[in-house]
Every structure is written in C-alpha cells, then in structure tokens.
C-alpha cells in the first residue's frame, strides 16, 4: 500500500513524514549532511539515515535539530508520533499496541525477559537480535520498543504493575556494561510513583503462569483484555471467561512475590554482582 498523502502532498505515515520534514528543513537551510554533522557534533551518516527513514535517532539529536532549524518542538513532536506509531510493529502486535495506548492501568508477568516498556536500548537490541530481526529491521524494532517507554513517563501515565520471575534477572546479557545499565535503569524505574515492581523468587515453586508471559490492559470502558506471549506466538485474549482465569492465576502469583521494597533490594544485590567496567 503506498504511503497516505494529505492535501499538503506530504505523507501521513508518521515515520515517513518525520523523514520528509528533516529533508525539507535541511534543503531550505542549504546545509549538506557533512555541514550538519560538523555544526551539531554528530556523525553526518546519522542524519542521512534519519532522512532516509532507516532510523529515528534519539530525542537529544532531534531537540538539537529543532534548535538548529528554529522549529521549537516541531521535530520532537513528529519524532514522538513516529516512535509511538503502532504500524511499525509486526502485524500481530498492532491491535494490542492500539489497546495498550488506551489502557488506564496495566498488570504484567514476565517469565524470561523484561517487558518492552522497561527495556533499555542495549537490552532490547540483544533480545530482538536473538530472534529474527537483523540490520535495518532490527534498528526499527529497537526504536519502536524504546518508544513504548513513553507510555510510563508521559502525562497521565497509567499505573503499571509488573511481577518478574527471578529467571528474568538471572538471564544476563553477554555485555556486562549493557546488563549493568539495564539493572540500573530498572532500579530507577521502580521509584516511579505509577510503577510497582515485584520479583517472584525461584523458591516460590510452580504456579499457574509458569510458562506464560502475560499483560493485562484495563480499558477506559471498564473491560480488561489480556495478551499472552512466548518466543514464537502472541495472542490477544478478549473473551471474559478466559481473561478471568488468567487474572486469578496472576493474583496467585502476585501473592507469592516479594514486596516492592524487598524486590528493589533483590535488584540492587544483582547489580552489585555485575562486574564493573575497568577504570581508565
């Protein structure tokens, strides 16, 4: 399907529109990519990739571009729309992503990996690379996943509760520095007023979600839907009886988990065990 076009002739697809605006602003300014890189202090190849849609760049880069072009907030707004656009996600996730953006509260249980909204870029890249994502597709998927963090940090962010199996925190990354950053980020996120984090220790024994990652979304009209996932399949569950059975299993798991205070202590103990980067 060709990109949608508005009466302005520009794309209505958020990612494409962002790239178009970058090209237009640079053309009007008369900058070359090399000149842009020299002025702003980033490699010129980054701006080339942003203008071709290969990457969105970071919010820091986009804010610098807004300042350079005299467009305060315009590019950052377009970047946020592109980062949060559900069409970047694979087809099977798109309806779930639409509902996730509407949710008034969320509850999560993780068996082996952190929820996307709590992943750092390094962690997300490692997890996605372990699957089928490669090259530009991998970069797009990482950016899309990191963009979801806005759901927990934006205005009126919904309450979010996550219960993490101890296995999640025992499955470290190959790069100790990236793993340290992820644990540090997790400890920081646990202090957010809208986030409640529990760790389910191995000593809790078998439970009803032993092989199931699940996210519950409480929607504005009062109903709850669930999304279950493993490495090869994801399923959106909307039938009330099925959601209720999963919720009862989730409540039982939450009752077995450590308190938020004890869970934070657990994460900090894990962090202390990660080798520090050698000093230079």
PDB file of C-alpha atoms in Angstrom:
ATOM      1  CA  UNK A   1       0.000   0.000   0.000  1.00  0.00           C
ATOM      2  CA  UNK A   2       1.506   3.400  -0.977  1.00  0.00           C
ATOM      3  CA  UNK A   3       2.010   5.995   1.795  1.00  0.00           C
ATOM      4  CA  UNK A   4      -1.072   8.105   2.517  1.00  0.00           C
ATOM      5  CA  UNK A   5      -0.834  11.705   1.318  1.00  0.00           C
ATOM      6  CA  UNK A   6      -2.569  14.737   2.805  1.00  0.00           C
ATOM      7  CA  UNK A   7      -3.607  17.873   0.884  1.00  0.00           C
ATOM      8  CA  UNK A   8      -0.105  19.258   1.526  1.00  0.00           C
ATOM      9  CA  UNK A   9       1.335  16.437  -0.571  1.00  0.00           C
ATOM     10  CA  UNK A  10       3.297  15.107   2.399  1.00  0.00           C
ATOM     11  CA  UNK A  11       2.974  11.656   3.854  1.00  0.00           C
ATOM     12  CA  UNK A  12       0.554  10.965   6.695  1.00  0.00           C
ATOM     13  CA  UNK A  13       2.618   7.973   7.777  1.00  0.00           C
ATOM     14  CA  UNK A  14       4.375   9.249  10.951  1.00  0.00           C
ATOM     15  CA  UNK A  15       7.814   7.786  10.233  1.00  0.00           C
ATOM     16  CA  UNK A  16       7.829   8.892   6.602  1.00  0.00           C
ATOM     17  CA  UNK A  17       6.510  12.355   7.494  1.00  0.00           C
ATOM     18  CA  UNK A  18       9.335  12.798  10.034  1.00  0.00           C
ATOM     19  CA  UNK A  19      11.954  11.875   7.419  1.00  0.00           C
ATOM     20  CA  UNK A  20      10.344  14.186   4.851  1.00  0.00           C
ATOM     21  CA  UNK A  21      10.380  17.116   7.258  1.00  0.00           C
ATOM     22  CA  UNK A  22      14.062  16.565   8.020  1.00  0.00           C
ATOM     23  CA  UNK A  23      14.932  16.588   4.314  1.00  0.00           C
ATOM     24  CA  UNK A  24      12.814  19.680   3.652  1.00  0.00           C
ATOM     25  CA  UNK A  25      14.285  21.693   6.518  1.00  0.00           C
ATOM     26  CA  UNK A  26      17.869  20.871   5.545  1.00  0.00           C
ATOM     27  CA  UNK A  27      17.166  21.703   1.897  1.00  0.00           C
ATOM     28  CA  UNK A  28      15.696  25.086   2.832  1.00  0.00           C
ATOM     29  CA  UNK A  29      18.668  25.806   5.094  1.00  0.00           C
ATOM     30  CA  UNK A  30      21.136  24.816   2.374  1.00  0.00           C
ATOM     31  CA  UNK A  31      23.140  22.530   4.663  1.00  0.00           C
ATOM     32  CA  UNK A  32      24.947  19.460   3.465  1.00  0.00           C
ATOM     33  CA  UNK A  33      24.897  16.372   5.669  1.00  0.00           C
ATOM     34  CA  UNK A  34      28.578  16.959   6.393  1.00  0.00           C
ATOM     35  CA  UNK A  35      27.937  20.559   7.464  1.00  0.00           C
ATOM     36  CA  UNK A  36      25.051  19.465   9.661  1.00  0.00           C
ATOM     37  CA  UNK A  37      27.258  16.915  11.388  1.00  0.00           C
ATOM     38  CA  UNK A  38      30.019  19.464  11.965  1.00  0.00           C
ATOM     39  CA  UNK A  39      27.643  22.045  13.451  1.00  0.00           C
ATOM     40  CA  UNK A  40      25.718  19.682  15.732  1.00  0.00           C
ATOM     41  CA  UNK A  41      28.516  17.300  16.665  1.00  0.00           C
ATOM     42  CA  UNK A  42      27.060  14.004  15.426  1.00  0.00           C
ATOM     43  CA  UNK A  43      28.321  11.872  12.561  1.00  0.00           C
ATOM     44  CA  UNK A  44      26.788  13.016   9.280  1.00  0.00           C
ATOM     45  CA  UNK A  45      25.807   9.417   8.453  1.00  0.00           C
ATOM     46  CA  UNK A  46      23.302   9.535  11.314  1.00  0.00           C
ATOM     47  CA  UNK A  47      21.428  12.422   9.700  1.00  0.00           C
ATOM     48  CA  UNK A  48      21.484  10.618   6.369  1.00  0.00           C
ATOM     49  CA  UNK A  49      19.894   7.545   7.944  1.00  0.00           C
ATOM     50  CA  UNK A  50      17.269   9.690   9.680  1.00  0.00           C
ATOM     51  CA  UNK A  51      16.345  11.400   6.415  1.00  0.00           C
ATOM     52  CA  UNK A  52      16.052   8.069   4.588  1.00  0.00           C
ATOM     53  CA  UNK A  53      13.860   6.574   7.322  1.00  0.00           C
ATOM     54  CA  UNK A  54      16.415   3.965   8.404  1.00  0.00           C
ATOM     55  CA  UNK A  55      16.481   5.320  11.957  1.00  0.00           C
ATOM     56  CA  UNK A  56      14.600   7.875  14.046  1.00  0.00           C
ATOM     57  CA  UNK A  57      17.609   8.991  16.059  1.00  0.00           C
ATOM     58  CA  UNK A  58      17.437   9.915  19.717  1.00  0.00           C
ATOM     59  CA  UNK A  59      15.329  12.688  21.277  1.00  0.00           C
ATOM     60  CA  UNK A  60      18.559  14.553  22.098  1.00  0.00           C
ATOM     61  CA  UNK A  61      19.512  14.641  18.402  1.00  0.00           C
ATOM     62  CA  UNK A  62      16.005  15.745  17.431  1.00  0.00           C
ATOM     63  CA  UNK A  63      15.987  18.543  20.010  1.00  0.00           C
ATOM     64  CA  UNK A  64      19.316  19.765  18.632  1.00  0.00           C
ATOM     65  CA  UNK A  65      17.818  19.773  15.121  1.00  0.00           C
ATOM     66  CA  UNK A  66      14.790  21.733  16.342  1.00  0.00           C
ATOM     67  CA  UNK A  67      17.113  24.342  17.796  1.00  0.00           C
ATOM     68  CA  UNK A  68      19.290  24.436  14.662  1.00  0.00           C
ATOM     69  CA  UNK A  69      16.336  24.919  12.308  1.00  0.00           C
ATOM     70  CA  UNK A  70      14.401  27.266  14.589  1.00  0.00           C
ATOM     71  CA  UNK A  71      11.424  24.903  14.821  1.00  0.00           C
ATOM     72  CA  UNK A  72      10.962  24.593  18.611  1.00  0.00           C
ATOM     73  CA  UNK A  73       9.099  21.370  19.381  1.00  0.00           C
ATOM     74  CA  UNK A  74       8.029  20.598  15.798  1.00  0.00           C
ATOM     75  CA  UNK A  75      10.541  17.855  15.038  1.00  0.00           C
ATOM     76  CA  UNK A  76      10.332  16.420  18.538  1.00  0.00           C
ATOM     77  CA  UNK A  77       6.546  16.150  18.183  1.00  0.00           C
ATOM     78  CA  UNK A  78       6.912  14.391  14.821  1.00  0.00           C
ATOM     79  CA  UNK A  79       9.566  12.104  16.359  1.00  0.00           C
ATOM     80  CA  UNK A  80       7.225  11.153  19.218  1.00  0.00           C
ATOM     81  CA  UNK A  81       4.425  10.369  16.761  1.00  0.00           C
ATOM     82  CA  UNK A  82       6.781   8.227  14.681  1.00  0.00           C
ATOM     83  CA  UNK A  83       8.204   6.423  17.721  1.00  0.00           C
ATOM     84  CA  UNK A  84       4.722   5.605  19.009  1.00  0.00           C
ATOM     85  CA  UNK A  85       3.164   4.648  15.670  1.00  0.00           C
ATOM     86  CA  UNK A  86       1.726   1.109  16.008  1.00  0.00           C
ATOM     87  CA  UNK A  87       2.200   0.416  12.278  1.00  0.00           C
ATOM     88  CA  UNK A  88       5.949  -0.029  12.946  1.00  0.00           C
ATOM     89  CA  UNK A  89       5.173  -3.193  14.834  1.00  0.00           C
ATOM     90  CA  UNK A  90       4.578  -6.523  13.208  1.00  0.00           C
ATOM     91  CA  UNK A  91       1.001  -7.122  12.168  1.00  0.00           C
ATOM     92  CA  UNK A  92       0.146  -9.485  15.024  1.00  0.00           C
ATOM     93  CA  UNK A  93       1.044  -6.823  17.600  1.00  0.00           C
ATOM     94  CA  UNK A  94      -0.793  -3.873  16.102  1.00  0.00           C
ATOM     95  CA  UNK A  95      -4.228  -4.274  17.665  1.00  0.00           C
ATOM     96  CA  UNK A  96      -2.611  -4.933  21.016  1.00  0.00           C
ATOM     97  CA  UNK A  97      -0.480  -1.774  20.673  1.00  0.00           C
ATOM     98  CA  UNK A  98      -3.580   0.275  19.905  1.00  0.00           C
ATOM     99  CA  UNK A  99      -5.294  -1.033  23.042  1.00  0.00           C
ATOM    100  CA  UNK A 100      -2.139  -0.577  25.117  1.00  0.00           C
ATOM    101  CA  UNK A 101      -2.081   3.123  24.243  1.00  0.00           C
ATOM    102  CA  UNK A 102      -5.668   3.436  25.538  1.00  0.00           C
ATOM    103  CA  UNK A 103      -5.194   1.456  28.775  1.00  0.00           C
ATOM    104  CA  UNK A 104      -5.960   3.147  32.107  1.00  0.00           C
ATOM    105  CA  UNK A 105      -3.917   0.566  34.038  1.00  0.00           C
ATOM    106  CA  UNK A 106      -1.660  -2.390  33.196  1.00  0.00           C
ATOM    107  CA  UNK A 107      -0.525  -5.550  35.002  1.00  0.00           C
ATOM    108  CA  UNK A 108       2.298  -7.707  33.720  1.00  0.00           C
ATOM    109  CA  UNK A 109       4.006 -11.004  34.479  1.00  0.00           C
ATOM    110  CA  UNK A 110       7.330 -11.896  32.879  1.00  0.00           C
ATOM    111  CA  UNK A 111       8.809 -15.400  32.667  1.00  0.00           C
ATOM    112  CA  UNK A 112      12.165 -14.792  30.976  1.00  0.00           C
ATOM    113  CA  UNK A 113      12.527 -11.226  29.654  1.00  0.00           C
ATOM    114  CA  UNK A 114      11.698  -7.740  30.851  1.00  0.00           C
ATOM    115  CA  UNK A 115       8.581  -6.029  29.482  1.00  0.00           C
ATOM    116  CA  UNK A 116       9.323  -3.830  26.492  1.00  0.00           C
ATOM    117  CA  UNK A 117       8.432  -0.652  28.381  1.00  0.00           C
ATOM    118  CA  UNK A 118      11.254  -1.276  30.875  1.00  0.00           C
ATOM    119  CA  UNK A 119      13.939  -2.297  28.401  1.00  0.00           C
ATOM    120  CA  UNK A 120      16.992  -0.182  27.636  1.00  0.00           C
ATOM    121  CA  UNK A 121      18.111   0.089  24.024  1.00  0.00           C
ATOM    122  CA  UNK A 122      21.002  -2.319  24.630  1.00  0.00           C
ATOM    123  CA  UNK A 123      18.751  -4.930  26.223  1.00  0.00           C
ATOM    124  CA  UNK A 124      16.093  -4.568  23.519  1.00  0.00           C
ATOM    125  CA  UNK A 125      18.687  -4.981  20.780  1.00  0.00           C
ATOM    126  CA  UNK A 126      20.073  -8.143  22.359  1.00  0.00           C
ATOM    127  CA  UNK A 127      16.621  -9.682  22.835  1.00  0.00           C
ATOM    128  CA  UNK A 128      15.406  -8.819  19.337  1.00  0.00           C
ATOM    129  CA  UNK A 129      18.658  -9.957  17.732  1.00  0.00           C
ATOM    130  CA  UNK A 130      18.226 -13.333  19.449  1.00  0.00           C
ATOM    131  CA  UNK A 131      15.070 -13.698  17.348  1.00  0.00           C
ATOM    132  CA  UNK A 132      14.823 -12.975  13.641  1.00  0.00           C
ATOM    133  CA  UNK A 133      15.469  -9.217  13.480  1.00  0.00           C
ATOM    134  CA  UNK A 134      18.549  -8.118  11.554  1.00  0.00           C
ATOM    135  CA  UNK A 135      20.030  -4.939  10.068  1.00  0.00           C
ATOM    136  CA  UNK A 136      17.627  -2.058   9.446  1.00  0.00           C
ATOM    137  CA  UNK A 137      14.685  -4.152  10.640  1.00  0.00           C
ATOM    138  CA  UNK A 138      16.452  -4.665  13.963  1.00  0.00           C
ATOM    139  CA  UNK A 139      17.083  -0.927  14.302  1.00  0.00           C
ATOM    140  CA  UNK A 140      13.431  -0.138  13.570  1.00  0.00           C
ATOM    141  CA  UNK A 141      12.185  -2.710  16.072  1.00  0.00           C
ATOM    142  CA  UNK A 142      14.524  -1.418  18.799  1.00  0.00           C
ATOM    143  CA  UNK A 143      13.358   2.155  18.234  1.00  0.00           C
ATOM    144  CA  UNK A 144       9.717   1.085  18.244  1.00  0.00           C
ATOM    145  CA  UNK A 145      10.196  -0.773  21.506  1.00  0.00           C
ATOM    146  CA  UNK A 146      12.019   2.095  23.190  1.00  0.00           C
ATOM    147  CA  UNK A 147       9.287   4.440  22.013  1.00  0.00           C
ATOM    148  CA  UNK A 148       6.830   2.485  24.156  1.00  0.00           C
ATOM    149  CA  UNK A 149       8.596   3.738  27.297  1.00  0.00           C
ATOM    150  CA  UNK A 150       6.667   6.978  26.784  1.00  0.00           C
ATOM    151  CA  UNK A 151       3.572   5.157  27.994  1.00  0.00           C
ATOM    152  CA  UNK A 152       5.023   5.079  31.517  1.00  0.00           C
ATOM    153  CA  UNK A 153       6.625   8.512  31.555  1.00  0.00           C
ATOM    154  CA  UNK A 154       4.212  10.762  29.705  1.00  0.00           C
ATOM    155  CA  UNK A 155       1.448  12.955  31.057  1.00  0.00           C
ATOM    156  CA  UNK A 156      -1.206  10.947  32.939  1.00  0.00           C
ATOM    157  CA  UNK A 157       0.843   7.744  32.606  1.00  0.00           C
ATOM    158  CA  UNK A 158      -1.270   4.762  33.755  1.00  0.00           C
ATOM    159  CA  UNK A 159      -0.437   2.654  36.829  1.00  0.00           C
ATOM    160  CA  UNK A 160       1.770  -0.269  35.843  1.00  0.00           C
ATOM    161  CA  UNK A 161       2.461  -3.357  37.959  1.00  0.00           C
ATOM    162  CA  UNK A 162       4.965  -5.974  36.889  1.00  0.00           C
ATOM    163  CA  UNK A 163       5.844  -9.282  38.514  1.00  0.00           C
ATOM    164  CA  UNK A 164       9.173 -10.592  37.238  1.00  0.00           C
ATOM    165  CA  UNK A 165      10.224 -14.191  37.625  1.00  0.00           C
ATOM    166  CA  UNK A 166      13.684 -14.442  39.165  1.00  0.00           C
ATOM    167  CA  UNK A 167      14.717 -16.037  35.855  1.00  0.00           C
ATOM    168  CA  UNK A 168      14.327 -12.634  34.184  1.00  0.00           C
ATOM    169  CA  UNK A 169      17.003 -11.175  36.450  1.00  0.00           C
ATOM    170  CA  UNK A 170      19.245 -14.230  36.230  1.00  0.00           C
ATOM    171  CA  UNK A 171      19.344 -14.108  32.424  1.00  0.00           C
ATOM    172  CA  UNK A 172      22.066 -11.514  31.944  1.00  0.00           C
ATOM    173  CA  UNK A 173      23.382 -10.034  28.715  1.00  0.00           C
ATOM    174  CA  UNK A 174      26.739 -11.054  27.255  1.00  0.00           C
ATOM    175  CA  UNK A 175      27.931  -7.465  27.627  1.00  0.00           C
ATOM    176  CA  UNK A 176      28.287  -6.735  31.377  1.00  0.00           C
ATOM    177  CA  UNK A 177      28.174  -2.969  30.777  1.00  0.00           C
ATOM    178  CA  UNK A 178      24.823  -3.226  28.966  1.00  0.00           C
ATOM    179  CA  UNK A 179      23.479  -5.538  31.649  1.00  0.00           C
ATOM    180  CA  UNK A 180      24.565  -3.090  34.364  1.00  0.00           C
ATOM    181  CA  UNK A 181      22.801  -0.243  32.543  1.00  0.00           C
ATOM    182  CA  UNK A 182      19.642  -2.330  32.324  1.00  0.00           C
ATOM    183  CA  UNK A 183      19.634  -3.172  36.031  1.00  0.00           C
ATOM    184  CA  UNK A 184      20.379   0.444  36.949  1.00  0.00           C
ATOM    185  CA  UNK A 185      17.508   1.583  34.757  1.00  0.00           C
ATOM    186  CA  UNK A 186      15.189  -0.987  36.320  1.00  0.00           C
ATOM    187  CA  UNK A 187      16.078   0.202  39.836  1.00  0.00           C
ATOM    188  CA  UNK A 188      15.409   3.802  38.798  1.00  0.00           C
ATOM    189  CA  UNK A 189      12.080   2.930  37.169  1.00  0.00           C
ATOM    190  CA  UNK A 190      10.986   1.113  40.349  1.00  0.00           C
ATOM    191  CA  UNK A 191      10.918   4.501  42.098  1.00  0.00           C
ATOM    192  CA  UNK A 192       8.286   5.898  39.737  1.00  0.00           C
ATOM    193  CA  UNK A 193       5.022   6.620  41.583  1.00  0.00           C
ATOM    194  CA  UNK A 194       2.958   4.884  38.895  1.00  0.00           C
ATOM    195  CA  UNK A 195       5.120   1.725  38.789  1.00  0.00           C
ATOM    196  CA  UNK A 196       5.012  -1.232  41.184  1.00  0.00           C
ATOM    197  CA  UNK A 197       7.630  -3.943  40.731  1.00  0.00           C
ATOM    198  CA  UNK A 198       7.706  -7.411  42.302  1.00  0.00           C
ATOM    199  CA  UNK A 199      10.230 -10.219  41.963  1.00  0.00           C
ATOM    200  CA  UNK A 200       8.946 -13.785  42.114  1.00  0.00           C
ATOM    201  CA  UNK A 201      11.776 -15.887  43.630  1.00  0.00           C
ATOM    202  CA  UNK A 202      12.564 -19.400  42.448  1.00  0.00           C
ATOM    203  CA  UNK A 203      11.718 -20.639  45.928  1.00  0.00           C
ATOM    204  CA  UNK A 204       8.033 -19.844  45.322  1.00  0.00           C
ATOM    205  CA  UNK A 205       7.684 -23.103  43.408  1.00  0.00           C
ATOM    206  CA  UNK A 206       5.348 -23.969  40.488  1.00  0.00           C
ATOM    207  CA  UNK A 207       2.440 -21.650  39.689  1.00  0.00           C
ATOM    208  CA  UNK A 208      -0.283 -21.124  37.098  1.00  0.00           C
ATOM    209  CA  UNK A 209       1.780 -18.843  34.837  1.00  0.00           C
ATOM    210  CA  UNK A 210       4.973 -20.896  34.892  1.00  0.00           C
ATOM    211  CA  UNK A 211       5.399 -20.726  31.087  1.00  0.00           C
ATOM    212  CA  UNK A 212       3.326 -17.667  30.185  1.00  0.00           C
ATOM    213  CA  UNK A 213       4.234 -14.007  29.761  1.00  0.00           C
ATOM    214  CA  UNK A 214       1.046 -12.002  30.135  1.00  0.00           C
ATOM    215  CA  UNK A 215      -0.055  -8.369  30.077  1.00  0.00           C
ATOM    216  CA  UNK A 216      -3.483  -7.247  31.269  1.00  0.00           C
ATOM    217  CA  UNK A 217      -4.901  -3.972  29.956  1.00  0.00           C
ATOM    218  CA  UNK A 218      -7.722  -2.265  31.813  1.00  0.00           C
ATOM    219  CA  UNK A 219      -9.533  -0.209  29.169  1.00  0.00           C
ATOM    220  CA  UNK A 220     -11.489   3.051  29.640  1.00  0.00           C
ATOM    221  CA  UNK A 221     -14.876   1.341  29.261  1.00  0.00           C
ATOM    222  CA  UNK A 222     -14.064  -0.924  32.214  1.00  0.00           C
ATOM    223  CA  UNK A 223     -13.288  -4.212  30.483  1.00  0.00           C
ATOM    224  CA  UNK A 224      -9.926  -5.984  30.680  1.00  0.00           C
ATOM    225  CA  UNK A 225      -8.096  -7.775  27.874  1.00  0.00           C
ATOM    226  CA  UNK A 226      -5.010  -9.971  28.128  1.00  0.00           C
ATOM    227  CA  UNK A 227      -2.072 -10.566  25.826  1.00  0.00           C
ATOM    228  CA  UNK A 228      -0.073 -13.768  26.263  1.00  0.00           C
ATOM    229  CA  UNK A 229       3.215 -14.413  24.523  1.00  0.00           C
ATOM    230  CA  UNK A 230       6.095 -16.825  24.085  1.00  0.00           C
ATOM    231  CA  UNK A 231       9.096 -16.739  21.764  1.00  0.00           C
ATOM    232  CA  UNK A 232       7.060 -17.885  18.751  1.00  0.00           C
ATOM    233  CA  UNK A 233       3.485 -16.748  19.278  1.00  0.00           C
ATOM    234  CA  UNK A 234       1.429 -13.948  20.776  1.00  0.00           C
ATOM    235  CA  UNK A 235      -2.322 -13.968  21.382  1.00  0.00           C
ATOM    236  CA  UNK A 236      -4.738 -11.195  22.303  1.00  0.00           C
ATOM    237  CA  UNK A 237      -7.466 -12.589  24.585  1.00  0.00           C
ATOM    238  CA  UNK A 238     -10.707 -10.615  24.906  1.00  0.00           C
ATOM    239  CA  UNK A 239     -13.211 -13.293  25.950  1.00  0.00           C
ATOM    240  CA  UNK A 240     -14.248 -12.533  29.558  1.00  0.00           C
ATOM    241  CA  UNK A 241     -14.042 -16.053  30.987  1.00  0.00           C
ATOM    242  CA  UNK A 242     -10.553 -16.646  29.598  1.00  0.00           C
ATOM    243  CA  UNK A 243      -9.314 -13.290  30.885  1.00  0.00           C
ATOM    244  CA  UNK A 244     -10.793 -14.033  34.316  1.00  0.00           C
ATOM    245  CA  UNK A 245      -8.955 -17.371  34.531  1.00  0.00           C
ATOM    246  CA  UNK A 246      -5.678 -15.660  33.710  1.00  0.00           C
ATOM    247  CA  UNK A 247      -6.349 -12.929  36.260  1.00  0.00           C
ATOM    248  CA  UNK A 248      -6.908 -15.482  39.024  1.00  0.00           C
ATOM    249  CA  UNK A 249      -3.575 -17.105  38.145  1.00  0.00           C
ATOM    250  CA  UNK A 250      -1.917 -13.682  38.134  1.00  0.00           C
ATOM    251  CA  UNK A 251      -3.334 -12.777  41.555  1.00  0.00           C
ATOM    252  CA  UNK A 252      -1.951 -16.030  42.979  1.00  0.00           C
ATOM    253  CA  UNK A 253       1.498 -15.293  41.511  1.00  0.00           C
ATOM    254  CA  UNK A 254       1.469 -11.745  42.889  1.00  0.00           C
ATOM    255  CA  UNK A 255       0.689 -13.105  46.360  1.00  0.00           C
ATOM    256  CA  UNK A 256       3.806 -15.317  46.150  1.00  0.00           C
ATOM    257  CA  UNK A 257       6.107 -12.495  45.049  1.00  0.00           C
ATOM    258  CA  UNK A 258       8.391 -10.322  47.144  1.00  0.00           C
ATOM    259  CA  UNK A 259       7.125  -6.926  48.287  1.00  0.00           C
ATOM    260  CA  UNK A 260       8.180  -3.897  46.207  1.00  0.00           C
ATOM    261  CA  UNK A 261      10.765  -2.923  48.851  1.00  0.00           C
ATOM    262  CA  UNK A 262      12.255  -6.423  49.005  1.00  0.00           C
ATOM    263  CA  UNK A 263      12.161  -6.657  45.217  1.00  0.00           C
ATOM    264  CA  UNK A 264      14.192  -3.456  44.877  1.00  0.00           C
ATOM    265  CA  UNK A 265      16.751  -4.849  47.342  1.00  0.00           C
ATOM    266  CA  UNK A 266      16.918  -8.010  45.203  1.00  0.00           C
ATOM    267  CA  UNK A 267      17.652  -5.962  42.063  1.00  0.00           C
ATOM    268  CA  UNK A 268      20.352  -3.985  43.847  1.00  0.00           C
ATOM    269  CA  UNK A 269      22.006  -7.205  45.019  1.00  0.00           C
ATOM    270  CA  UNK A 270      22.009  -8.396  41.409  1.00  0.00           C
ATOM    271  CA  UNK A 271      23.543  -5.087  40.369  1.00  0.00           C
ATOM    272  CA  UNK A 272      26.343  -5.423  42.931  1.00  0.00           C
ATOM    273  CA  UNK A 273      27.281  -8.781  41.406  1.00  0.00           C
ATOM    274  CA  UNK A 274      27.775  -7.366  37.885  1.00  0.00           C
ATOM    275  CA  UNK A 275      31.454  -6.719  37.072  1.00  0.00           C
ATOM    276  CA  UNK A 276      32.258  -3.023  36.878  1.00  0.00           C
ATOM    277  CA  UNK A 277      33.825  -1.529  33.761  1.00  0.00           C
ATOM    278  CA  UNK A 278      37.591  -1.216  34.227  1.00  0.00           C
ATOM    279  CA  UNK A 279      38.698   2.296  35.117  1.00  0.00           C
ATOM    280  CA  UNK A 280      40.942   4.119  32.647  1.00  0.00           C
TER     281      UNK A 280
END
